[in-house]
Tab-separated table of C-alpha atoms in Angstrom:
chain	number	residue	atom	x	y	z
A	1	UNK	CA	-3.059	-72.788	-7.971
A	2	UNK	CA	-3.452	-69.775	-5.827
A	3	UNK	CA	-3.118	-71.895	-2.679
A	4	UNK	CA	0.106	-73.439	-4.024
A	5	UNK	CA	1.581	-70.021	-4.731
A	6	UNK	CA	0.536	-68.820	-1.292
A	7	UNK	CA	2.213	-71.777	0.439
A	8	UNK	CA	5.379	-71.290	-1.623
A	9	UNK	CA	5.399	-67.626	-0.672
A	10	UNK	CA	5.274	-68.327	3.038
A	11	UNK	CA	8.132	-70.785	2.713
A	12	UNK	CA	10.410	-68.171	1.158
A	13	UNK	CA	12.931	-66.865	3.726
A	14	UNK	CA	12.904	-63.157	4.496
A	15	UNK	CA	16.512	-62.523	3.415
A	16	UNK	CA	15.393	-62.739	-0.226
A	17	UNK	CA	13.674	-59.319	0.330
A	18	UNK	CA	15.272	-56.609	-1.882
A	19	UNK	CA	17.541	-54.089	-0.127
A	20	UNK	CA	17.233	-50.791	-1.954
A	21	UNK	CA	19.468	-47.766	-1.965
A	22	UNK	CA	18.353	-44.488	-3.499
A	23	UNK	CA	18.667	-40.772	-2.995
A	24	UNK	CA	15.839	-38.815	-1.417
A	25	UNK	CA	14.184	-36.544	-3.923
A	26	UNK	CA	12.153	-33.326	-3.598
A	27	UNK	CA	9.031	-34.594	-5.362
A	28	UNK	CA	8.353	-37.744	-3.353
A	29	UNK	CA	10.141	-37.128	-0.056
A	30	UNK	CA	9.562	-33.414	0.528
A	31	UNK	CA	13.226	-32.569	0.890
A	32	UNK	CA	15.089	-29.736	-0.734
A	33	UNK	CA	17.591	-31.971	-2.532
A	34	UNK	CA	19.313	-35.352	-2.195
A	35	UNK	CA	22.663	-34.166	-3.482
A	36	UNK	CA	24.857	-31.607	-1.733
A	37	UNK	CA	28.363	-30.453	-2.493
A	38	UNK	CA	29.817	-32.657	0.233
A	39	UNK	CA	27.002	-35.072	1.065
A	40	UNK	CA	24.270	-37.376	-0.218
A	41	UNK	CA	20.879	-37.767	1.437
A	42	UNK	CA	19.892	-41.428	1.152
A	43	UNK	CA	16.588	-43.106	1.871
A	44	UNK	CA	16.785	-45.389	4.883
A	45	UNK	CA	16.403	-49.163	4.353
A	46	UNK	CA	12.842	-50.434	4.658
A	47	UNK	CA	11.879	-50.318	8.341
A	48	UNK	CA	9.467	-53.288	8.108
A	49	UNK	CA	12.243	-55.647	6.937
A	50	UNK	CA	15.310	-54.085	8.543
A	51	UNK	CA	14.024	-52.073	11.508
A	52	UNK	CA	16.350	-52.155	14.539
A	53	UNK	CA	19.138	-53.896	12.589
A	54	UNK	CA	22.688	-52.628	12.140
A	55	UNK	CA	23.174	-51.360	8.604
A	56	UNK	CA	26.498	-50.682	6.897
A	57	UNK	CA	26.728	-48.038	4.234
A	58	UNK	CA	29.747	-48.724	2.054
A	59	UNK	CA	30.985	-46.060	-0.298
A	60	UNK	CA	34.004	-45.305	-2.394
A	61	UNK	CA	35.090	-42.813	-4.994
A	62	UNK	CA	34.143	-44.127	-8.409
A	63	UNK	CA	37.663	-43.753	-9.709
A	64	UNK	CA	39.274	-44.933	-6.493
A	65	UNK	CA	39.442	-48.247	-4.693
A	66	UNK	CA	39.400	-47.261	-1.049
A	67	UNK	CA	36.284	-48.624	0.622
A	68	UNK	CA	34.715	-46.623	3.428
A	69	UNK	CA	31.998	-47.737	5.791
A	70	UNK	CA	29.524	-45.976	7.988
A	71	UNK	CA	27.293	-47.941	10.302
A	72	UNK	CA	23.971	-47.038	11.825
A	73	UNK	CA	20.935	-48.729	13.309
A	74	UNK	CA	17.902	-48.652	11.041
A	75	UNK	CA	15.048	-47.030	13.000
A	76	UNK	CA	11.924	-49.080	13.564
A	77	UNK	CA	8.746	-48.018	11.863
A	78	UNK	CA	7.507	-46.548	15.155
A	79	UNK	CA	10.616	-44.385	15.531
A	80	UNK	CA	10.633	-42.903	12.055
A	81	UNK	CA	9.191	-39.385	12.059
A	82	UNK	CA	8.083	-38.175	8.641
A	83	UNK	CA	10.627	-39.234	6.018
A	84	UNK	CA	14.027	-39.184	7.607
A	85	UNK	CA	17.035	-40.044	5.565
A	86	UNK	CA	20.650	-40.902	6.145
A	87	UNK	CA	23.111	-38.122	5.489
A	88	UNK	CA	26.400	-39.358	4.070
A	89	UNK	CA	28.650	-36.325	4.510
A	90	UNK	CA	32.313	-35.291	4.524
A	91	UNK	CA	32.606	-36.115	0.831
A	92	UNK	CA	34.603	-34.304	-1.808
A	93	UNK	CA	32.981	-31.657	-3.990
A	94	UNK	CA	32.223	-32.561	-7.594
A	95	UNK	CA	33.267	-36.196	-7.169
A	96	UNK	CA	31.571	-39.368	-8.363
A	97	UNK	CA	30.826	-41.927	-5.662
A	98	UNK	CA	29.431	-45.436	-5.526
A	99	UNK	CA	27.374	-46.402	-2.485
A	100	UNK	CA	25.562	-49.501	-1.339
A	101	UNK	CA	23.896	-50.837	1.777
A	102	UNK	CA	24.866	-54.053	3.484
A	103	UNK	CA	22.686	-55.534	6.222
A	104	UNK	CA	23.716	-59.015	7.426
A	105	UNK	CA	23.660	-61.122	4.250
A	106	UNK	CA	21.785	-58.610	2.102
A	107	UNK	CA	23.600	-56.213	-0.183
A	108	UNK	CA	21.939	-53.632	-2.358
A	109	UNK	CA	22.893	-52.776	-5.873
A	110	UNK	CA	25.401	-49.894	-5.993
A	111	UNK	CA	24.123	-46.364	-6.417
A	112	UNK	CA	26.388	-44.013	-8.355
A	113	UNK	CA	26.097	-40.254	-8.243
A	114	UNK	CA	28.214	-37.116	-8.224
A	115	UNK	CA	28.328	-34.412	-5.569
A	116	UNK	CA	27.565	-30.910	-6.822
A	117	UNK	CA	30.184	-28.258	-7.448
A	118	UNK	CA	30.173	-24.977	-5.596
A	119	UNK	CA	30.498	-21.650	-7.442
A	120	UNK	CA	32.304	-18.576	-6.205
A	121	UNK	CA	29.825	-15.836	-5.295
A	122	UNK	CA	32.219	-13.287	-6.810
A	123	UNK	CA	31.312	-14.699	-10.201
A	124	UNK	CA	27.684	-13.652	-9.825
A	125	UNK	CA	27.131	-10.753	-12.198
A	126	UNK	CA	25.337	-8.016	-10.322
A	127	UNK	CA	24.594	-4.566	-11.614
A	128	UNK	CA	22.218	-3.054	-14.098
A	129	UNK	CA	21.129	-5.804	-16.451
A	130	UNK	CA	18.346	-3.911	-18.167
A	131	UNK	CA	16.485	-0.684	-17.819
A	132	UNK	CA	12.872	-0.998	-16.869
A	133	UNK	CA	10.081	0.751	-18.757
A	134	UNK	CA	9.342	2.906	-15.733
A	135	UNK	CA	12.853	4.315	-15.723
A	136	UNK	CA	12.788	5.103	-19.425
A	137	UNK	CA	9.359	6.766	-19.256
A	138	UNK	CA	10.131	8.854	-16.203
A	139	UNK	CA	13.531	9.945	-17.507
A	140	UNK	CA	12.315	10.862	-20.976
A	141	UNK	CA	9.183	12.704	-19.890
A	142	UNK	CA	10.890	14.641	-17.123
A	143	UNK	CA	13.802	15.589	-19.374
A	144	UNK	CA	11.390	16.934	-21.975
A	145	UNK	CA	9.450	18.798	-19.276
A	146	UNK	CA	12.631	20.388	-17.926
A	147	UNK	CA	13.663	21.444	-21.417
A	148	UNK	CA	10.256	22.987	-22.127
A	149	UNK	CA	10.269	24.883	-18.834
A	150	UNK	CA	13.792	26.137	-19.464
A	151	UNK	CA	12.815	27.336	-22.918
A	152	UNK	CA	9.734	29.019	-21.469
A	153	UNK	CA	11.783	30.728	-18.774
A	154	UNK	CA	14.360	31.991	-21.271
A	155	UNK	CA	11.531	33.329	-23.430
A	156	UNK	CA	10.007	35.064	-20.408
A	157	UNK	CA	13.326	36.665	-19.451
A	158	UNK	CA	13.822	37.883	-23.006
A	159	UNK	CA	10.211	39.086	-23.008
A	160	UNK	CA	10.622	41.028	-19.758
A	161	UNK	CA	13.884	42.728	-20.779
A	162	UNK	CA	12.567	43.771	-24.228
B	1	UNK	CA	-13.066	41.832	-20.700
B	2	UNK	CA	-9.307	41.587	-20.593
B	3	UNK	CA	-9.434	42.244	-16.871
B	4	UNK	CA	-12.055	39.509	-16.427
B	5	UNK	CA	-9.880	37.063	-18.360
B	6	UNK	CA	-6.863	38.019	-16.299
B	7	UNK	CA	-8.923	37.620	-13.148
B	8	UNK	CA	-9.899	34.074	-14.172
B	9	UNK	CA	-6.292	33.276	-14.951
B	10	UNK	CA	-5.231	34.616	-11.587
B	11	UNK	CA	-7.819	32.506	-9.764
B	12	UNK	CA	-6.716	29.433	-11.724
B	13	UNK	CA	-3.065	30.045	-10.855
B	14	UNK	CA	-3.970	30.548	-7.181
B	15	UNK	CA	-6.108	27.392	-7.016
B	16	UNK	CA	-3.437	25.343	-8.783
B	17	UNK	CA	-0.860	26.599	-6.334
B	18	UNK	CA	-3.085	25.557	-3.423
B	19	UNK	CA	-3.350	22.021	-4.844
B	20	UNK	CA	0.372	21.920	-5.579
B	21	UNK	CA	1.141	23.043	-2.031
B	22	UNK	CA	-1.000	20.258	-0.611
B	23	UNK	CA	0.441	17.658	-2.986
B	24	UNK	CA	4.015	18.647	-2.263
B	25	UNK	CA	3.379	18.512	1.477
B	26	UNK	CA	2.121	14.960	0.949
B	27	UNK	CA	5.278	14.232	-1.060
B	28	UNK	CA	7.334	15.406	1.878
B	29	UNK	CA	5.334	13.177	4.223
B	30	UNK	CA	5.744	10.017	2.144
B	31	UNK	CA	9.437	10.781	1.628
B	32	UNK	CA	9.811	10.931	5.410
B	33	UNK	CA	8.097	7.501	5.579
B	34	UNK	CA	10.668	6.115	3.115
B	35	UNK	CA	13.604	7.598	5.037
B	36	UNK	CA	12.298	6.112	8.297
B	37	UNK	CA	12.556	2.690	6.556
B	38	UNK	CA	9.649	0.874	8.149
B	39	UNK	CA	10.723	-2.422	6.538
B	40	UNK	CA	14.302	-2.109	7.863
B	41	UNK	CA	15.910	-2.894	4.518
B	42	UNK	CA	18.495	-0.119	4.456
B	43	UNK	CA	21.459	-2.446	5.233
B	44	UNK	CA	20.658	-4.541	2.159
B	45	UNK	CA	20.761	-1.388	0.046
B	46	UNK	CA	23.911	-0.179	1.818
B	47	UNK	CA	25.605	-3.556	1.300
B	48	UNK	CA	25.677	-2.922	-2.410
B	49	UNK	CA	27.172	0.504	-1.819
B	50	UNK	CA	24.157	2.169	-3.444
B	51	UNK	CA	21.711	3.848	-1.143
B	52	UNK	CA	20.350	6.154	-3.824
B	53	UNK	CA	16.745	5.205	-3.110
B	54	UNK	CA	17.130	6.743	0.335
B	55	UNK	CA	19.173	9.658	-1.010
B	56	UNK	CA	16.321	10.370	-3.443
B	57	UNK	CA	13.891	10.262	-0.510
B	58	UNK	CA	15.980	12.826	1.376
B	59	UNK	CA	15.944	15.103	-1.683
B	60	UNK	CA	12.175	14.633	-1.958
B	61	UNK	CA	11.723	15.743	1.663
B	62	UNK	CA	13.464	19.037	0.937
B	63	UNK	CA	11.944	19.588	-2.491
B	64	UNK	CA	8.496	18.735	-1.153
B	65	UNK	CA	8.824	21.339	1.558
B	66	UNK	CA	10.392	23.841	-0.836
B	67	UNK	CA	7.540	23.329	-3.318
B	68	UNK	CA	5.065	23.921	-0.478
B	69	UNK	CA	6.660	27.186	0.633
B	70	UNK	CA	7.180	28.440	-2.930
B	71	UNK	CA	3.579	27.632	-3.879
B	72	UNK	CA	2.413	29.779	-0.955
B	73	UNK	CA	4.706	32.501	-2.232
B	74	UNK	CA	3.231	31.948	-5.701
B	75	UNK	CA	-0.292	32.509	-4.338
B	76	UNK	CA	0.909	35.783	-2.851
B	77	UNK	CA	2.673	36.784	-6.075
B	78	UNK	CA	-0.407	35.993	-8.179
B	79	UNK	CA	-2.748	37.937	-5.898
B	80	UNK	CA	-0.330	40.889	-5.884
B	81	UNK	CA	-0.291	40.799	-9.732
B	82	UNK	CA	3.415	41.629	-9.527
B	83	UNK	CA	5.668	40.789	-12.458
B	84	UNK	CA	8.820	40.806	-10.365
B	85	UNK	CA	7.362	38.440	-7.780
B	86	UNK	CA	5.929	36.126	-10.452
B	87	UNK	CA	9.312	35.929	-12.199
B	88	UNK	CA	11.030	35.128	-8.894
B	89	UNK	CA	8.402	32.473	-8.216
B	90	UNK	CA	8.921	30.914	-11.642
B	91	UNK	CA	12.709	30.807	-11.337
B	92	UNK	CA	12.603	29.260	-7.840
B	93	UNK	CA	9.995	26.711	-8.900
B	94	UNK	CA	12.115	25.745	-11.901
B	95	UNK	CA	15.173	25.131	-9.699
B	96	UNK	CA	13.142	22.992	-7.282
B	97	UNK	CA	11.609	21.198	-10.289
B	98	UNK	CA	15.080	20.159	-11.462
B	99	UNK	CA	15.989	18.759	-8.055
B	100	UNK	CA	12.746	16.842	-7.782
B	101	UNK	CA	13.312	15.412	-11.282
B	102	UNK	CA	16.719	14.233	-10.104
B	103	UNK	CA	15.105	12.551	-7.101
B	104	UNK	CA	12.501	10.702	-9.180
B	105	UNK	CA	14.979	9.540	-11.805
B	106	UNK	CA	17.572	8.499	-9.213
B	107	UNK	CA	15.078	6.431	-7.258
B	108	UNK	CA	13.809	4.452	-10.222
B	109	UNK	CA	17.284	3.888	-11.693
B	110	UNK	CA	18.642	2.627	-8.395
B	111	UNK	CA	15.668	0.305	-8.058
B	112	UNK	CA	16.526	-1.289	-11.388
B	113	UNK	CA	20.148	-1.645	-10.338
B	114	UNK	CA	19.402	-3.087	-6.919
B	115	UNK	CA	16.422	-5.366	-7.486
B	116	UNK	CA	16.077	-5.605	-11.265
B	117	UNK	CA	17.153	-9.220	-10.734
B	118	UNK	CA	18.277	-11.181	-7.710
B	119	UNK	CA	22.006	-11.327	-8.541
B	120	UNK	CA	23.198	-8.322	-6.577
B	121	UNK	CA	21.170	-9.079	-3.474
B	122	UNK	CA	22.332	-12.723	-3.608
B	123	UNK	CA	25.972	-11.730	-3.962
B	124	UNK	CA	25.703	-9.320	-1.035
B	125	UNK	CA	24.012	-11.936	1.097
B	126	UNK	CA	26.656	-14.582	0.398
B	127	UNK	CA	29.470	-12.116	0.960
B	128	UNK	CA	28.219	-10.317	4.048
B	129	UNK	CA	25.996	-12.735	5.982
B	130	UNK	CA	27.958	-13.846	9.073
B	131	UNK	CA	30.873	-11.553	8.139
B	132	UNK	CA	32.661	-10.182	11.163
B	133	UNK	CA	32.427	-6.520	10.135
B	134	UNK	CA	30.003	-3.781	11.165
B	135	UNK	CA	28.283	-3.968	7.799
B	136	UNK	CA	28.276	-7.760	8.023
B	137	UNK	CA	26.540	-7.696	11.408
B	138	UNK	CA	23.895	-5.268	10.144
B	139	UNK	CA	23.225	-7.359	7.074
B	140	UNK	CA	23.126	-10.545	9.149
B	141	UNK	CA	20.560	-9.018	11.519
B	142	UNK	CA	18.473	-7.759	8.590
B	143	UNK	CA	18.469	-11.147	6.863
B	144	UNK	CA	17.694	-12.981	10.098
B	145	UNK	CA	14.691	-10.750	10.684
B	146	UNK	CA	13.453	-11.078	7.100
B	147	UNK	CA	13.902	-14.865	7.026
B	148	UNK	CA	11.930	-15.369	10.215
B	149	UNK	CA	9.218	-12.758	9.601
B	150	UNK	CA	8.570	-13.697	5.987
B	151	UNK	CA	9.395	-17.414	6.486
B	152	UNK	CA	11.881	-17.563	3.650
B	153	UNK	CA	15.490	-18.651	3.163
B	154	UNK	CA	18.222	-17.235	0.981
B	155	UNK	CA	17.612	-14.967	-1.993
B	156	UNK	CA	16.085	-17.364	-4.517
B	157	UNK	CA	15.815	-20.244	-2.035
B	158	UNK	CA	17.869	-22.371	0.383
B	159	UNK	CA	19.869	-23.761	-2.554
B	160	UNK	CA	21.764	-20.440	-2.686
B	161	UNK	CA	23.589	-21.577	0.438
B	162	UNK	CA	24.737	-24.861	-1.100
B	163	UNK	CA	25.292	-23.838	-4.720
B	164	UNK	CA	27.699	-21.027	-3.833
B	165	UNK	CA	30.582	-20.463	-1.467
B	166	UNK	CA	29.690	-18.019	1.255
B	167	UNK	CA	31.157	-16.281	4.264
B	168	UNK	CA	28.643	-18.240	6.356
B	169	UNK	CA	30.050	-21.518	5.003
B	170	UNK	CA	33.646	-20.392	5.584
B	171	UNK	CA	32.794	-19.404	9.157
B	172	UNK	CA	30.583	-22.305	10.246
B	173	UNK	CA	31.533	-25.116	7.861
B	174	UNK	CA	29.124	-27.341	5.986
B	175	UNK	CA	27.784	-29.365	8.917
B	176	UNK	CA	24.731	-27.108	8.839
B	177	UNK	CA	24.349	-25.914	5.244
B	178	UNK	CA	21.979	-22.990	5.863
B	179	UNK	CA	21.540	-20.534	8.716
B	180	UNK	CA	19.268	-21.591	11.616
B	181	UNK	CA	16.935	-18.720	10.750
B	182	UNK	CA	15.937	-20.697	7.668
B	183	UNK	CA	14.294	-23.211	10.008
B	184	UNK	CA	10.927	-23.061	11.685
B	185	UNK	CA	11.329	-21.982	15.251
B	186	UNK	CA	9.373	-22.421	18.431
B	187	UNK	CA	8.051	-19.476	20.398
B	188	UNK	CA	11.214	-19.524	22.522
B	189	UNK	CA	13.357	-18.958	19.386
B	190	UNK	CA	14.799	-22.473	19.372
B	191	UNK	CA	14.772	-24.421	16.124
B	192	UNK	CA	11.720	-26.694	16.181
B	193	UNK	CA	13.374	-29.722	14.558
B	194	UNK	CA	17.097	-29.260	13.824
B	195	UNK	CA	17.455	-32.773	12.322
B	196	UNK	CA	14.651	-32.345	9.814
B	197	UNK	CA	15.807	-28.837	8.959
B	198	UNK	CA	19.359	-30.093	8.396
B	199	UNK	CA	18.035	-32.770	6.022
B	200	UNK	CA	16.061	-30.111	4.175
B	201	UNK	CA	12.579	-31.396	5.004
B	202	UNK	CA	10.057	-28.850	3.741
B	203	UNK	CA	8.056	-29.308	6.949
B	204	UNK	CA	10.838	-27.587	8.882
B	205	UNK	CA	12.853	-25.618	6.325
B	206	UNK	CA	11.570	-22.451	4.654
B	207	UNK	CA	11.819	-23.226	0.972
B	208	UNK	CA	10.820	-19.960	-0.693
B	209	UNK	CA	13.360	-17.245	-1.405
B	210	UNK	CA	13.307	-13.837	0.238
B	211	UNK	CA	14.014	-11.859	-2.907
B	212	UNK	CA	10.377	-11.371	-3.838
B	213	UNK	CA	9.666	-9.753	-0.472
B	214	UNK	CA	12.781	-7.559	-0.565
B	215	UNK	CA	12.060	-6.509	-4.135
B	216	UNK	CA	8.435	-5.643	-3.433
B	217	UNK	CA	9.216	-3.633	-0.289
B	218	UNK	CA	12.027	-1.655	-1.954
B	219	UNK	CA	9.762	-1.129	-4.949
B	220	UNK	CA	7.123	0.362	-2.638
B	221	UNK	CA	9.661	2.941	-1.521
B	222	UNK	CA	10.619	3.664	-5.109
B	223	UNK	CA	7.067	3.926	-6.452
B	224	UNK	CA	6.304	6.445	-3.716
B	225	UNK	CA	9.299	8.637	-4.527
B	226	UNK	CA	9.430	8.248	-8.284
B	227	UNK	CA	5.812	7.795	-9.421
B	228	UNK	CA	4.198	10.111	-6.897
B	229	UNK	CA	7.045	12.580	-7.414
B	230	UNK	CA	6.450	12.259	-11.166
B	231	UNK	CA	2.736	12.958	-10.705
B	232	UNK	CA	3.475	16.063	-8.632
B	233	UNK	CA	6.011	17.212	-11.218
B	234	UNK	CA	3.557	16.818	-14.089
B	235	UNK	CA	0.979	18.873	-12.217
B	236	UNK	CA	3.582	21.512	-11.376
B	237	UNK	CA	4.761	21.521	-15.021
B	238	UNK	CA	1.337	22.486	-16.347
B	239	UNK	CA	0.838	24.916	-13.470
B	240	UNK	CA	4.140	26.655	-14.329
B	241	UNK	CA	3.138	26.916	-17.997
B	242	UNK	CA	-0.069	28.554	-16.836
B	243	UNK	CA	1.881	30.857	-14.520
B	244	UNK	CA	4.137	31.843	-17.437
B	245	UNK	CA	1.091	32.765	-19.491
B	246	UNK	CA	-0.239	34.775	-16.518
B	247	UNK	CA	3.130	36.531	-16.237
B	248	UNK	CA	3.011	37.611	-19.875
B	249	UNK	CA	-0.463	39.111	-19.308
B	250	UNK	CA	0.645	41.228	-16.344
B	251	UNK	CA	1.598	44.907	-16.812
């Protein structure tokens, strides 16, 4: 049975191998993020199956119908240093996109994601949010000390002029 | 008996003044250290328009020296057993006391304002980094130095550069989302791996924020001025109470 399965496996042509598309993520790929405000960082196609082949990355706005394509050569497994990705940039901020790879006769399932929005730094609320304990302690104790000394000094002046 | 008691009081006042003179000279010395700004963080404070930590340090230099000189005068006044001199000493010490209180309170309040949380520092960084003004250039140089020396990026992290608009982004576009000083560099100051740094690989991009470093260094300045100043003031407070008692015992 095992021999039969093994023979069937060797007869299967390589173009039935799955072509995946996914974003790089901080936990498994050691990158900061896979989603930028104007770009996506995608994992490269598998180098063992598609190394040195021309890959097409097709993408379009989710609500649009204009197809865009970017082409690149998938690096071989020898060429890949650490975990490089493919940066799909020049996208619109806060927009949903669909993306998929196409290499010869293989097409991946579409990946859908939204670019992040960018906030205005003027909206960041700076300034005194809360008073720390140190400030309260120092202010209170020193104010009391000043008041006591002032009272003592006034008493002394009254005492000396009596 | 009364004379013996007065003699003890006099010796106590003199000894306390000697300690206060030494302590206030040390206050002056540490205030000079703050003003010199060994960590070169003054532009970050100036960017917010509030340099009160350094203003408080300047006040502490003068009050420290004034305390020192007045304490020496106090030793003289106590040994002379002169009412007039003791009263003068007490009034001058009280005036200096008020100024030193102002210095301590100012320093700690400004610390809360500036680095109580990262918002203000982040806003200043996004606004002034790469700005083509004198202040912008100073802040850019300061941040570049901090990011390379401490191996950090942004205030809370590199995501500050991509979550917010910034002058850097307006000037250089988004082809490189964070400044090159966020990347590991070779000894010749070139970025070690620009591609990996651009992709955000943690092997080549500094991922921790710089705020913790900035906050802890500015806090060091503040603790020196406010807490040590507070300690000196508490000692001087009790010494002045003692001096007042001594004054009342003089003829």
